[in-house]
Amino acid sequence: MLEVKDLRIKFISRPDKYAVDGVSFEINDGEILGLVGESGSGKSVTAMTISGLLQKSLIEFEGNVLVGGKEMLATDREDIHEMQGTDIAVVFQEPMTALDPVMKVGPQVEEAIRIHYPEISAEERKKMALDAMKQAELYDVENVYEKYPHTLSGGMLQRICIAAAIISKPKLLIADEPTTALDVTTQSHIIALLKKINKEQGTTILFISHNLAVVHALCDKVIVMQRGKIVENGSADEVFNNPKNDYTKNLLASIPSRDKRY
Amino acid sequence: MQKNKIKKLNWMVYTGGIITAIIFIIVLIGRFYTPYDPSAMNGQLRLAGPSLAHIMGCDNFGRDIFSRVVEGAGTTLTIAVLVILIGASVGIFIGALTGYFGGVVDEVFMRVCDLITAFPSIMLALIIIAILSPSEKNIIWCLAILFIPSFARVTRSEMVKQKSQNYVKLAKLMGAGSFRIIFVHILPNMVPVLLPTITIGFNNAVLAEASMSFLGVGVSANKPSLGRMLSESQNFLVTGAPWYAISVGLAIVLLILGLSLLGEGLQQWRRNR
Ligand SMILES: Nc1ncnc2c1ncn2[C@@H]1O[C@H](COP(=O)(O)OP(=O)(O)OP(=O)(O)O)[C@@H](O)[C@H]1O
Ligand SMILES: [Mg+2]
């Protein structure tokens, strides 16, 4: 599904170092891959490259990113626009700021359909949005559809963002720390929701997080990044129970253990 | 404290809004009906004082001053509306595009704006109109062009702020094109900034037109306009008909007061949001 080959990214504003330095990995159809690492290790830059959000004029890049066999790096803007919102969808860390503040949330869920399938009628589109919102486990969707973002809670907004992401049945869903801004209970609900979407729709997910415990609960495979490089790569159980790399061991040690938490 | 502030700003927006609305309504009615024909002369009523029949009195040709003030305010407001309509739409359009795309075009355009705003706009307008010959059309175009930079600047700087917001990134990630992002997503988010700018711009347009007519480079002599009437009424300020200047002055003051209150109130509302 997703294949990243020897990806190197350097920002022109910071020519002294690679933000992503020779990263290679792949995700098979229907898998959930966890990407962990400390702040500044290059997780978001990797995700932004895959989703085509990085402005080419600001970076130097090498390597390949193949989404469903299509190259993301060398393609021109038009083709990337075509893939965004259809093949690839993204959920952000901050649901509070991710939505347009002056637009009702319902029409925002429809955005990808409105852009990519103009032939679909307004009523049909609204039905799709309500469906997606139900799949994102929102209740009273007819009512929520008419709300503005500032009237909803963080957890509900993140569900709206997820609904907006899955409405077009993307092949690859990138979730960049989707739960970091939420409280613990909501966090676990959102994780469960992502797992459900993955199971029911077979959506491939790239899940980025600081939180190794969450990653272990959700993901099939895990990649650990440090300073732009991959330092550990394996199945979630392998990495979690039997880390080979010292850095991963430290990351694991820094998680409060489940027994001690309360 | 916070509550007080909101009360105060409501007071400004409401008072300004009501004054402006009343003036607009009177002027609109005046397009179809005024108590007297604004240009009908009557020798017997030369410089007649205010009375029940002529609440603002009559001018040196015996014309009803109230009817002329309504007609004159109509001329002034029409010019101001057109100036802002052209100046704001062009300015907002240019500012939105240059702010969003940046680059060389942005750089060049902002220098042109600097150049235009380096001179006081009324002076520039006076010079241009003096060269072009004063006509309503010339004044509108000239003022509209001079007003473009202020709208373009405000829009551009707000655009630079907005375009890095997360909601814009998300829209991009859904595959939205630049024009959809600019005009469907970002512009509606700029309304709180644009509204006071437009109101204050309108205020300035009224002042500019009135000043130009006052100085004799405004609309043609046979058309009443607030600025021109104020300049004519000066001759009778001490010699017999002070109500002429007072009536016209009052109309200008009320118009500017209403618009300033509205603009200032909206600006505070935006800051406190
Ligand atoms: N626009 C940019 N210009 C210059 N450098 C950047 C830019 N964006 C990211 N970087 C650099 O790239 C490196 C990787 O950043 P990235 O955002 O991918 O980290 P991250 O792993 O996502 O961290 P976090 O967990 O805090 O989100 C950092 O050193 C950062 O300073
Ligand atoms: Mg990040």
Coordinates of C-alpha atoms and ligand atoms in Angstrom, one line a residue:
Chain A
M1 CA 0.0 0.0 0.0
L2 CA 2.6 2.5 1.1
E3 CA 6.2 2.2 0.3
V4 CA 8.9 4.7 1.4
K5 CA 12.3 4.2 0.0
D6 CA 15.4 5.9 1.3
L7 CA 13.6 9.1 1.9
R8 CA 15.8 12.2 2.7
I9 CA 14.3 15.6 3.4
K10 CA 16.2 18.8 4.0
F11 CA 14.6 22.2 4.6
I12 CA 16.3 24.9 2.6
S13 CA 16.0 27.1 5.7
R14 CA 18.1 24.6 7.6
P15 CA 20.7 23.3 5.2
D16 CA 23.0 21.8 7.9
K17 CA 20.8 18.8 8.7
Y18 CA 18.4 16.3 7.3
A19 CA 15.0 16.4 9.0
V20 CA 14.4 12.9 7.6
D21 CA 17.6 11.0 6.9
G22 CA 17.4 7.8 4.8
V23 CA 14.1 6.4 6.0
S24 CA 12.7 3.2 4.4
F25 CA 9.6 1.3 5.4
E26 CA 6.4 -0.1 3.9
I27 CA 2.9 -0.8 5.1
N28 CA 0.8 -3.6 3.6
D29 CA -2.9 -3.3 2.7
G30 CA -5.0 -3.2 5.8
E31 CA -2.2 -2.9 8.3
I32 CA -1.7 -0.3 11.0
L33 CA 1.8 1.0 11.3
G34 CA 2.9 2.9 14.4
L35 CA 5.5 5.6 14.1
V36 CA 7.0 6.7 17.4
G37 CA 10.0 8.9 18.4
E38 CA 10.8 12.0 20.5
S39 CA 9.8 15.5 19.5
G40 CA 11.7 16.7 16.4
S41 CA 12.6 13.2 15.3
G42 CA 11.0 13.8 11.9
K43 CA 7.7 12.0 12.3
S44 CA 5.5 14.8 11.1
V45 CA 7.8 15.7 8.2
T46 CA 7.6 12.1 7.1
A47 CA 3.9 12.1 7.3
M48 CA 3.6 15.5 5.5
T49 CA 5.8 14.2 2.7
I50 CA 3.6 11.1 2.3
S51 CA 0.4 13.3 2.2
G52 CA 1.9 15.8 -0.2
L53 CA 1.6 18.7 2.1
L54 CA 5.2 19.8 2.0
Q55 CA 5.8 22.7 -0.3
K56 CA 8.4 21.5 -2.8
S57 CA 10.0 24.9 -3.0
L58 CA 11.0 24.8 0.7
I59 CA 12.7 21.4 0.7
E60 CA 15.4 19.3 -1.0
F61 CA 14.4 15.7 -1.3
E62 CA 15.7 12.3 -2.4
G63 CA 14.1 8.9 -2.5
N64 CA 10.6 7.6 -3.3
V65 CA 7.2 7.6 -1.7
L66 CA 4.8 5.2 -3.4
V67 CA 1.1 5.3 -2.4
G68 CA -0.8 2.4 -4.0
G69 CA 2.0 2.3 -6.5
K70 CA 1.8 6.0 -7.4
E71 CA 4.8 8.2 -6.8
M72 CA 4.1 11.1 -4.5
L73 CA 7.4 13.0 -4.7
A74 CA 8.0 13.6 -8.4
T75 CA 4.4 14.1 -9.4
D76 CA 3.0 17.5 -10.2
R77 CA 0.5 19.4 -8.1
E78 CA -2.6 18.4 -10.1
D79 CA -2.0 14.7 -9.6
I80 CA -1.3 15.1 -5.9
H81 CA -4.6 17.2 -5.5
E82 CA -6.3 14.2 -7.2
M83 CA -5.0 11.8 -4.6
Q84 CA -5.5 14.0 -1.6
G85 CA -9.0 13.4 -0.1
T86 CA -9.5 10.3 -2.3
D87 CA -6.5 7.9 -1.8
I88 CA -5.0 9.6 1.2
A89 CA -6.7 11.3 4.1
V90 CA -5.2 12.9 7.2
V91 CA -6.3 13.4 10.8
F92 CA -4.4 16.0 12.8
Q93 CA -3.3 16.4 16.4
E94 CA -5.4 19.5 17.2
P95 CA -9.1 19.0 16.4
M96 CA -9.8 22.4 17.9
T97 CA -8.0 24.2 15.1
A98 CA -8.2 21.7 12.3
L99 CA -11.7 22.8 11.2
D100 CA -12.8 26.0 9.5
P101 CA -14.2 28.1 12.4
V102 CA -16.9 29.9 10.3
M103 CA -18.2 26.8 8.5
K104 CA -20.7 24.3 9.9
V105 CA -19.1 21.0 10.6
G106 CA -21.4 19.0 8.4
P107 CA -20.4 20.6 5.2
Q108 CA -16.8 20.3 6.2
V109 CA -17.2 16.5 6.5
E110 CA -18.4 16.7 2.8
E111 CA -15.5 18.7 1.6
A112 CA -13.6 15.8 0.0
I113 CA -16.7 14.6 -1.9
R114 CA -17.6 18.1 -3.0
I115 CA -14.1 18.6 -4.4
H116 CA -13.5 15.2 -6.0
Y117 CA -17.0 14.1 -7.0
P118 CA -18.9 17.2 -8.2
E119 CA -21.4 14.9 -9.9
I120 CA -22.8 13.7 -6.6
S121 CA -25.9 15.7 -5.7
A122 CA -26.2 17.8 -2.5
E123 CA -28.7 15.5 -0.8
E124 CA -26.7 12.4 -1.7
R125 CA -23.6 14.1 -0.3
K126 CA -25.3 15.1 2.9
K127 CA -26.4 11.5 3.3
M128 CA -22.8 10.3 2.9
A129 CA -21.7 12.8 5.5
L130 CA -24.3 11.7 8.0
D131 CA -23.2 8.1 7.4
A132 CA -19.6 8.9 7.9
M133 CA -20.4 10.8 11.1
K134 CA -22.3 7.7 12.3
Q135 CA -19.4 5.5 11.5
A136 CA -17.2 7.9 13.5
E137 CA -19.6 7.1 16.4
L138 CA -21.2 10.5 16.6
Y139 CA -24.8 10.5 17.9
D140 CA -27.6 12.8 16.9
V141 CA -25.8 13.4 13.7
E142 CA -28.6 15.5 12.0
N143 CA -28.2 18.0 14.9
V144 CA -24.4 17.9 15.0
Y145 CA -24.3 18.5 11.3
E146 CA -25.6 22.0 11.8
K147 CA -23.1 23.0 14.5
Y148 CA -20.1 25.3 14.3
P149 CA -16.8 23.9 15.5
H150 CA -16.5 26.1 18.6
T151 CA -19.7 24.6 20.1
L152 CA -18.3 21.0 20.1
S153 CA -15.9 19.3 22.5
G154 CA -12.4 18.2 21.4
G155 CA -13.4 14.6 21.3
M156 CA -16.4 15.3 19.1
L157 CA -14.3 17.5 16.8
Q158 CA -11.8 14.7 16.4
R159 CA -14.7 12.4 15.4
I160 CA -15.8 15.1 12.9
C161 CA -12.2 15.1 11.5
I162 CA -12.2 11.3 11.3
A163 CA -15.6 11.4 9.5
A164 CA -14.3 13.9 7.1
A165 CA -11.3 11.7 6.5
I166 CA -13.2 8.4 5.9
I167 CA -16.1 9.8 3.9
S168 CA -14.3 9.1 0.6
K169 CA -13.1 5.7 1.7
P170 CA -9.4 6.5 1.5
K171 CA -6.9 3.6 1.1
L172 CA -4.4 5.2 3.4
L173 CA -5.3 7.2 6.6
I174 CA -2.5 9.2 8.2
A175 CA -3.1 10.1 11.9
D176 CA -0.5 12.5 13.3
E177 CA -0.8 12.3 17.0
P178 CA -4.6 12.3 16.8
T179 CA -5.1 11.9 20.6
T180 CA -2.4 14.0 22.1
A181 CA -4.7 17.0 22.7
L182 CA -7.5 14.9 24.2
D183 CA -8.1 13.6 27.7
V184 CA -7.3 9.9 28.6
T185 CA -10.9 8.6 28.3
T186 CA -11.6 10.3 25.0
Q187 CA -8.1 9.2 23.8
S188 CA -9.0 5.5 24.3
H189 CA -12.4 6.0 22.5
I190 CA -10.6 7.5 19.5
I191 CA -8.1 4.6 19.4
A192 CA -10.9 2.1 19.5
L193 CA -12.6 4.0 16.7
L194 CA -9.5 3.9 14.5
K195 CA -9.2 0.2 15.1
K196 CA -12.8 -0.3 14.1
I197 CA -12.4 1.6 10.9
N198 CA -9.3 -0.4 10.1
K199 CA -11.2 -3.7 10.7
E200 CA -14.5 -2.8 9.0
Q201 CA -13.2 -0.9 6.0
G202 CA -9.7 -2.4 5.6
T203 CA -8.2 1.1 5.7
T204 CA -4.4 1.1 6.0
I205 CA -3.4 3.4 8.8
L206 CA -0.1 5.3 9.6
F207 CA -0.4 6.2 13.2
I208 CA 2.0 8.7 14.7
S209 CA 2.4 9.0 18.4
H210 CA 4.7 9.8 21.4
N211 CA 2.8 7.2 23.4
L212 CA 4.3 3.7 23.0
A213 CA 1.5 2.1 25.1
V214 CA -1.1 3.4 22.7
V215 CA 0.9 2.3 19.8
H216 CA 1.2 -1.2 21.2
A217 CA -2.5 -1.5 21.7
L218 CA -3.4 -0.3 18.2
C219 CA -0.7 -1.2 15.8
D220 CA 0.5 -4.3 13.9
K221 CA 4.0 -3.0 13.2
V222 CA 6.1 -0.3 14.8
I223 CA 8.9 2.0 13.6
V224 CA 10.9 4.0 16.0
M225 CA 12.6 7.2 14.7
Q226 CA 15.4 9.2 16.2
R227 CA 17.0 12.3 14.7
G228 CA 15.5 11.6 11.3
K229 CA 16.6 7.9 11.2
I230 CA 14.8 4.7 11.8
V231 CA 16.4 2.9 14.8
E232 CA 13.9 0.1 15.3
N233 CA 11.5 -1.6 13.0
G234 CA 9.4 -4.7 13.7
S235 CA 6.1 -6.1 14.8
A236 CA 4.5 -4.3 17.7
D237 CA 5.0 -7.2 20.1
E238 CA 8.6 -7.6 19.2
V239 CA 9.5 -4.0 19.6
F240 CA 7.5 -3.6 22.8
N241 CA 8.6 -6.8 24.6
N242 CA 12.0 -7.2 23.2
P243 CA 13.6 -3.9 22.1
K244 CA 17.0 -4.2 20.4
N245 CA 17.9 -0.6 20.5
D246 CA 19.0 1.3 23.5
Y247 CA 16.9 4.4 22.5
T248 CA 13.8 2.3 22.3
K249 CA 14.5 0.8 25.7
N250 CA 14.7 4.3 27.1
L251 CA 11.5 5.3 25.5
L252 CA 9.8 2.2 26.9
A253 CA 11.3 2.9 30.4
S254 CA 9.8 6.3 30.3
I255 CA 6.2 5.0 30.0
P256 CA 4.6 4.7 33.4
S257 CA 3.8 1.0 33.8
R258 CA 0.2 0.0 33.8
D259 CA 0.3 -1.5 37.3
K260 CA 1.8 1.5 38.8
R261 CA -0.4 4.1 37.2
Y262 CA -3.1 4.4 39.8
Chain B
M1 CA -14.8 44.8 33.5
Q2 CA -15.2 42.5 30.5
K3 CA -18.9 43.0 30.6
N4 CA -18.5 46.8 30.7
K5 CA -16.3 46.7 27.7
I6 CA -18.8 44.7 25.7
K7 CA -21.5 47.1 26.7
K8 CA -19.4 50.1 25.6
L9 CA -18.7 48.5 22.2
N10 CA -22.3 47.6 21.7
W11 CA -23.2 51.2 22.5
M12 CA -20.8 52.4 19.8
V13 CA -21.9 49.9 17.2
Y14 CA -25.6 50.5 17.9
T15 CA -25.5 54.3 18.0
G16 CA -23.3 54.5 15.0
G17 CA -25.4 51.9 13.1
I18 CA -28.6 53.7 13.9
I19 CA -27.4 57.2 12.9
T20 CA -25.9 55.8 9.7
A21 CA -29.1 53.8 8.9
I22 CA -31.4 56.8 9.5
I23 CA -29.2 59.0 7.2
F24 CA -29.2 56.3 4.5
I25 CA -33.0 55.9 4.7
I26 CA -33.6 59.6 4.4
V27 CA -31.2 59.8 1.5
L28 CA -32.8 56.8 -0.2
I29 CA -36.3 58.4 0.2
G30 CA -34.8 61.6 -1.1
R31 CA -33.9 60.0 -4.4
F32 CA -37.7 59.8 -5.1
Y33 CA -39.2 62.5 -2.9
T34 CA -38.0 65.7 -1.3
P35 CA -40.3 68.3 0.3
Y36 CA -39.4 70.8 -2.4
D37 CA -37.6 70.6 -5.7
P38 CA -33.9 71.0 -4.6
S39 CA -33.2 73.4 -7.6
A40 CA -36.5 75.4 -7.6
M41 CA -35.7 79.0 -6.9
N42 CA -38.0 81.5 -5.2
G43 CA -36.9 85.1 -5.1
Q44 CA -39.2 85.9 -2.2
L45 CA -37.5 83.3 0.0
R46 CA -33.9 84.4 -0.4
L47 CA -32.0 83.5 2.8
A48 CA -35.3 83.0 4.6
G49 CA -34.8 81.7 8.1
P50 CA -35.9 78.3 9.4
S51 CA -39.7 77.9 9.6
L52 CA -42.3 75.2 9.7
A53 CA -42.4 75.1 5.9
H54 CA -38.6 75.2 5.5
I55 CA -37.1 73.6 8.6
M56 CA -33.5 74.5 7.6
G57 CA -34.4 77.8 5.9
C58 CA -33.6 78.8 2.3
D59 CA -30.4 79.6 0.5
N60 CA -29.4 82.7 -1.4
F61 CA -31.5 81.6 -4.4
G62 CA -34.5 80.9 -2.2
R63 CA -34.0 77.1 -2.6
D64 CA -35.1 74.8 0.3
I65 CA -31.9 73.9 2.2
F66 CA -33.3 70.7 3.7
S67 CA -34.2 69.3 0.3
R68 CA -30.7 70.3 -1.0
V69 CA -29.0 68.7 2.0
V70 CA -30.8 65.4 1.3
E71 CA -29.9 65.7 -2.4
G72 CA -26.3 66.6 -1.6
A73 CA -25.9 63.8 0.9
G74 CA -27.2 61.5 -1.8
T75 CA -24.5 62.7 -4.2
T76 CA -21.8 62.3 -1.6
L77 CA -23.0 58.8 -0.4
T78 CA -23.4 57.5 -4.0
I79 CA -19.8 58.5 -4.7
A80 CA -18.5 57.0 -1.5
V81 CA -20.4 53.7 -2.0
L82 CA -19.0 53.4 -5.5
V83 CA -15.5 54.3 -4.4
I84 CA -15.6 51.6 -1.7
L85 CA -17.3 49.0 -3.9
I86 CA -14.5 49.3 -6.5
G87 CA -11.6 50.0 -4.1
A88 CA -12.5 47.3 -1.6
S89 CA -13.2 44.5 -4.1
V90 CA -10.1 45.2 -6.1
G91 CA -8.0 45.7 -2.9
I92 CA -9.3 42.6 -1.2
F93 CA -8.8 40.5 -4.3
I94 CA -5.3 41.7 -4.9
G95 CA -4.4 41.5 -1.2
A96 CA -5.8 38.0 -0.9
L97 CA -3.9 36.6 -3.9
T98 CA -0.5 38.3 -3.1
G99 CA -0.8 37.3 0.5
Y100 CA -1.6 33.7 -0.3
F101 CA 1.0 33.2 -3.0
G102 CA 3.7 35.6 -1.9
G103 CA 6.8 35.7 -4.1
V104 CA 8.0 38.5 -6.4
V105 CA 4.5 39.7 -7.4
D106 CA 3.7 40.2 -3.8
E107 CA 6.9 42.1 -3.3
V108 CA 6.4 44.4 -6.3
F109 CA 2.8 45.0 -5.4
M110 CA 3.5 46.0 -1.9
R111 CA 6.1 48.5 -3.1
V112 CA 3.6 50.1 -5.4
C113 CA 1.2 50.4 -2.5
D114 CA 3.9 52.0 -0.4
L115 CA 4.5 54.5 -3.2
I116 CA 0.8 55.4 -3.4
T117 CA 0.3 55.8 0.3
A118 CA 3.5 57.8 0.7
F119 CA 1.5 60.9 -0.4
P120 CA -1.6 62.1 1.5
S121 CA -4.4 60.7 -0.6
I122 CA -6.6 63.8 -0.7
M123 CA -3.7 65.9 -2.0
L124 CA -3.0 63.2 -4.7
A125 CA -6.7 63.2 -5.6
L126 CA -6.8 67.0 -5.8
I127 CA -3.8 67.0 -8.2
I128 CA -5.1 64.2 -10.4
I129 CA -8.6 65.7 -10.6
A130 CA -7.2 69.2 -11.3
I131 CA -5.4 67.7 -14.3
L132 CA -8.2 65.4 -15.5
S133 CA -11.1 67.9 -15.0
P134 CA -13.5 67.5 -12.2
S135 CA -16.4 65.1 -13.0
E136 CA -18.2 62.6 -10.9
K137 CA -16.8 59.7 -12.9
N138 CA -13.2 60.9 -12.5
I139 CA -13.6 61.5 -8.8
I140 CA -14.9 58.0 -8.3
W141 CA -12.2 56.3 -10.3
C142 CA -9.5 58.4 -8.8
L143 CA -10.6 57.9 -5.2
A144 CA -11.2 54.2 -5.8
I145 CA -7.7 53.6 -7.0
L146 CA -6.2 55.6 -4.1
F147 CA -8.2 53.5 -1.7
I148 CA -7.0 50.2 -3.1
P149 CA -3.7 50.0 -1.1
S150 CA -5.3 50.3 2.3
F151 CA -7.7 47.4 1.6
A152 CA -4.9 45.3 -0.1
R153 CA -2.6 45.8 2.9
V154 CA -5.0 44.8 5.5
T155 CA -6.2 41.8 3.5
R156 CA -2.7 40.7 2.7
S157 CA -1.4 40.8 6.3
E158 CA -4.5 38.9 7.5
M159 CA -4.1 36.4 4.7
V160 CA -0.5 35.7 5.7
K161 CA -1.7 34.9 9.2
Q162 CA -4.6 32.8 8.1
K163 CA -2.9 30.7 5.4
S164 CA -0.7 28.9 7.9
Q165 CA -3.7 27.9 10.1
N166 CA -4.5 24.2 10.5
Y167 CA -7.9 24.5 8.9
V168 CA -6.1 25.6 5.7
K169 CA -3.7 22.7 5.9
L170 CA -6.6 20.3 6.3
A171 CA -8.4 21.8 3.3
K172 CA -5.3 21.4 1.2
L173 CA -5.1 17.8 2.4
M174 CA -8.6 17.2 1.1
G175 CA -7.3 18.3 -2.3
A176 CA -8.9 21.7 -2.3
G177 CA -7.4 24.1 -5.0
S178 CA -5.9 27.4 -4.1
F179 CA -9.0 29.4 -5.2
R180 CA -11.4 27.3 -3.2
I181 CA -9.1 27.7 -0.2
I182 CA -8.8 31.5 -0.6
F183 CA -12.3 32.4 -1.4
V184 CA -14.4 29.7 0.3
H185 CA -12.4 29.1 3.4
I186 CA -10.1 32.0 4.2
L187 CA -12.1 35.1 3.1
P188 CA -15.1 34.3 5.3
N189 CA -12.7 34.0 8.2
M190 CA -11.4 37.5 7.5
V191 CA -14.8 39.3 7.7
P192 CA -14.2 40.5 11.3
V193 CA -11.1 42.2 10.0
L194 CA -12.6 43.5 6.8
L195 CA -15.8 44.9 8.2
P196 CA -14.2 47.7 10.3
T197 CA -11.8 48.4 7.5
I198 CA -14.6 48.9 5.0
T199 CA -16.5 51.1 7.4
I200 CA -13.5 53.3 8.1
G201 CA -12.7 53.4 4.4
F202 CA -16.3 54.5 3.7
N203 CA -15.9 57.3 6.3
N204 CA -12.7 58.4 4.6
A205 CA -14.4 58.3 1.2
V206 CA -17.2 60.6 2.4
L207 CA -14.6 63.0 3.9
A208 CA -12.5 63.0 0.7
E209 CA -15.4 63.7 -1.5
A210 CA -16.7 66.5 0.8
S211 CA -13.2 68.1 1.0
M212 CA -12.7 68.0 -2.7
S213 CA -16.1 69.5 -3.4
F214 CA -15.4 72.1 -0.7
L215 CA -12.2 73.1 -2.5
G216 CA -14.0 73.3 -5.8
V217 CA -12.6 70.3 -7.6
G218 CA -15.6 68.1 -6.9
V219 CA -18.8 67.3 -8.7
S220 CA -20.1 69.8 -11.3
A221 CA -21.4 73.1 -10.0
N222 CA -25.1 72.5 -10.7
K223 CA -25.3 69.3 -8.6
P224 CA -25.6 69.8 -4.9
S225 CA -23.0 68.0 -2.8
L226 CA -22.4 68.5 0.9
G227 CA -18.8 69.8 0.4
R228 CA -19.8 72.3 -2.2
M229 CA -22.8 73.6 -0.2
L230 CA -20.6 74.1 2.8
S231 CA -18.2 76.2 0.8
E232 CA -21.1 78.3 -0.6
S233 CA -22.7 78.7 2.7
Q234 CA -19.6 80.3 4.3
N235 CA -20.4 83.6 2.5
F236 CA -23.5 83.9 4.6
L237 CA -22.2 82.7 7.8
V238 CA -21.9 86.1 9.4
T239 CA -24.0 88.1 7.0
G240 CA -27.5 87.0 7.7
A241 CA -28.0 83.2 7.2
P242 CA -25.9 81.2 9.7
W243 CA -28.5 78.4 9.5
Y244 CA -27.3 77.6 6.0
A245 CA -23.8 76.6 7.1
I246 CA -25.0 75.1 10.4
S247 CA -27.5 72.8 8.6
V248 CA -25.0 71.6 6.0
G249 CA -22.3 71.3 8.7
L250 CA -24.6 69.3 10.9
A251 CA -25.4 66.9 8.1
I252 CA -21.7 66.2 7.5
V253 CA -20.9 65.9 11.3
L254 CA -23.8 63.4 11.8
L255 CA -22.8 61.3 8.8
I256 CA -19.1 61.2 9.9
L257 CA -20.0 60.6 13.5
G258 CA -22.3 57.7 12.7
L259 CA -19.7 56.1 10.4
S260 CA -16.8 56.7 12.8
L261 CA -18.7 55.2 15.8
L262 CA -19.6 52.2 13.7
G263 CA -16.1 51.7 12.4
E264 CA -14.5 52.2 15.8
G265 CA -17.0 50.0 17.5
L266 CA -16.5 47.2 15.0
Q267 CA -12.8 47.4 15.4
Q268 CA -13.0 47.1 19.2
W269 CA -15.4 44.2 18.8
R270 CA -12.9 42.4 16.6
R271 CA -10.0 43.0 19.1
N272 CA -12.1 41.7 22.0
R273 CA -13.3 38.6 20.2
Ligands
LIG1 N1 9.0 24.1 8.2 C1 10.2 23.7 8.7 N2 11.3 24.4 8.4 C2 12.5 24.0 9.0 N3 12.7 22.9 9.7 C3 11.6 22.2 10.0 C4 10.3 22.5 9.5 N4 9.4 21.6 9.9 C5 10.1 20.7 10.7 N5 11.4 21.1 10.7 C6 12.5 20.3 11.4 O1 12.4 19.0 11.0 C7 12.7 18.2 12.2 C8 11.6 17.2 12.3 O2 10.4 17.8 12.8 P1 9.0 17.0 12.9 O3 8.0 18.0 13.0 O4 8.9 16.0 11.9 O5 9.2 16.3 14.3 P2 8.2 15.3 15.0 O6 8.9 14.0 15.2 O7 6.9 15.3 14.4 O8 8.1 16.0 16.5 P3 6.8 16.1 17.4 O9 6.6 14.9 18.1 O10 7.1 17.3 18.3 O11 5.6 16.4 16.5 C9 12.8 19.1 13.4 O12 14.2 19.2 13.7 C10 12.2 20.4 12.9 O13 12.9 21.5 13.5
MG2 MG 4.8 16.1 14.9

